[in-house]
Protein backbone atom coordinates (compact mmCIF):
# COMPACT_ATOMS: atom_id res chain seq x y z
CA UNK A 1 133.46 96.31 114.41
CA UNK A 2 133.70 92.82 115.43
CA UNK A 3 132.73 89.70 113.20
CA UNK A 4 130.00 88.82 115.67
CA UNK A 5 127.91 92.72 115.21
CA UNK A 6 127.35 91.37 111.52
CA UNK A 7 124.36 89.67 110.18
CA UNK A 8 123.29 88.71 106.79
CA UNK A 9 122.02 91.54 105.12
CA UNK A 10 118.81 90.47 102.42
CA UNK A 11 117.31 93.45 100.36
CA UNK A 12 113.49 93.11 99.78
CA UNK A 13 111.47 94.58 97.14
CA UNK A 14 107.88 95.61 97.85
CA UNK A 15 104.89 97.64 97.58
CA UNK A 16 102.70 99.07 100.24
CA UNK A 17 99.06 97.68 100.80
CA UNK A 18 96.55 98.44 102.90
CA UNK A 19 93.24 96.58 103.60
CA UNK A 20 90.20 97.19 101.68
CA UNK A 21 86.76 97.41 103.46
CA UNK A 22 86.69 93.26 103.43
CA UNK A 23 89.92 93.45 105.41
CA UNK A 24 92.19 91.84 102.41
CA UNK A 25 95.09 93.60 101.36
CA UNK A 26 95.71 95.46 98.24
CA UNK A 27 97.92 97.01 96.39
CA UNK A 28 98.24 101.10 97.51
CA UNK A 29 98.17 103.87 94.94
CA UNK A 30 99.84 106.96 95.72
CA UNK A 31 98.86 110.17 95.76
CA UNK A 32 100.14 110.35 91.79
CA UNK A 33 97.66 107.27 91.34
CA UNK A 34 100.41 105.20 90.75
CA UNK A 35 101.74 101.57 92.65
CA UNK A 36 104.88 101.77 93.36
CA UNK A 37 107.76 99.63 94.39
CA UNK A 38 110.20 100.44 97.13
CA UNK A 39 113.31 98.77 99.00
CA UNK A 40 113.96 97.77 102.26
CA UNK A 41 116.61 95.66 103.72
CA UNK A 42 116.89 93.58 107.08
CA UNK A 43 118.57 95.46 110.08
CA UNK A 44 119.61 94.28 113.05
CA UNK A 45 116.96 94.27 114.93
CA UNK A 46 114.42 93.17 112.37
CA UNK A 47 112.00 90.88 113.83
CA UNK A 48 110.34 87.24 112.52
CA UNK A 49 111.91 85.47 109.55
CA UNK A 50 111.04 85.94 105.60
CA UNK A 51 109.64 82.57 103.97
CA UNK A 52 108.33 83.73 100.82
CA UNK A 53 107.08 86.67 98.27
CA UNK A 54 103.42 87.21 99.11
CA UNK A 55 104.34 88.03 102.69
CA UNK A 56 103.62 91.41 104.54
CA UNK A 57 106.45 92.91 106.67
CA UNK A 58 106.24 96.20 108.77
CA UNK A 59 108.28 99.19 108.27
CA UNK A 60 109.66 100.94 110.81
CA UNK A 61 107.35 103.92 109.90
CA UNK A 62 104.30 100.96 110.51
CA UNK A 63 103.65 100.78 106.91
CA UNK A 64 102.37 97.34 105.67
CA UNK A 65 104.44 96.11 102.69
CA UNK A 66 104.18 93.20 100.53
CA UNK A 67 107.80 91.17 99.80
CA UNK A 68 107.65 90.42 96.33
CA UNK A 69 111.40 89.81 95.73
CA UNK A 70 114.23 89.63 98.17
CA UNK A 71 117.92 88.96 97.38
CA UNK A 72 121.20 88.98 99.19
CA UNK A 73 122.71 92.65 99.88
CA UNK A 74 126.21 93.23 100.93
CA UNK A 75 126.96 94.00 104.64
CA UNK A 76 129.32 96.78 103.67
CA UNK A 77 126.04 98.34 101.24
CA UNK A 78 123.53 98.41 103.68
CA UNK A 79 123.26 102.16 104.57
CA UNK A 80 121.49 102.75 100.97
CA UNK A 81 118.62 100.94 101.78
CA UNK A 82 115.94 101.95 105.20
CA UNK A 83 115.87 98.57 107.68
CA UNK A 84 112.48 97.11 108.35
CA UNK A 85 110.93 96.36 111.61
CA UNK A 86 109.36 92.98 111.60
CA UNK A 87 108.00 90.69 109.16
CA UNK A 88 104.20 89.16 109.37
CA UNK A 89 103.27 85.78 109.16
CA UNK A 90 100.38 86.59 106.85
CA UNK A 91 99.88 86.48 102.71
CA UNK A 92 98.26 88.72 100.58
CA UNK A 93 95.71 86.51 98.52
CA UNK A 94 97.49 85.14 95.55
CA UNK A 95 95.71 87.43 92.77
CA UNK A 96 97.17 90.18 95.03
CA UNK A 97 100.81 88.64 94.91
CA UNK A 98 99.96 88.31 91.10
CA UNK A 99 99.37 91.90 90.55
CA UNK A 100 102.54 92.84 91.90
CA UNK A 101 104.64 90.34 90.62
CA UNK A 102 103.40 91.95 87.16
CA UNK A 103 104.43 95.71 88.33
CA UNK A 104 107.83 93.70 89.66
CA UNK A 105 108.29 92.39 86.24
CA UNK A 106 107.21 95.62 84.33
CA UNK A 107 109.59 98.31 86.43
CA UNK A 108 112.01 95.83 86.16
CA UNK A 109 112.62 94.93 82.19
């Protein structure tokens, strides 16, 4: 593979959300009744630019995720984690981001 087919690889950390009957996002609960956090990384063809946790991207399955974390992933380590498609240029409300910051933090100890 040639050094222009890489890109730089960033590994995001998120939960799925889905709009309540106002139209805000939450947080989703699984079937289990539990939130829970999932990984994605950027592919190739990912669309739009990350600025910030609090931000929605798409899967490519068209699920809605909030980015509460992302960090730098290794080119050659990319294969463990599912690309997304695109990411939105819209926030979940900052009690939202708050919430799963605290789930972030929890899983995470």
């Amino acid at each position: 593979m040639g050094k222009k087919d890489k890109y730089d690889v960033q590994k995001f950390t998120g939960i799925p959300v889905e709009p309540d009957a106002s139209g805000k996002y939450q947080l989703k609960i699984d079937q289990k009744g539990e939130i829970k956090l999932h990984t994605w990384r950027t592919g190739k063809h990912t669309k739009g630019k990350y600025n910030h946790p609090g931000q929605l991207m798409l899967t490519e399955n068209n699920l809605t995720v909030v980015i509460l974390a992302a960090e730098p992933m290794a080119f050659k380590n990319r294969h463990s984690e599912t690309p997304l498609q695109r990411f939105l240029t819209i926030d979940v409300t900052d009690d939202v981001l708050q919430q799963g910051l605290a789930i972030l933090e929890e899983q995470y100890k």
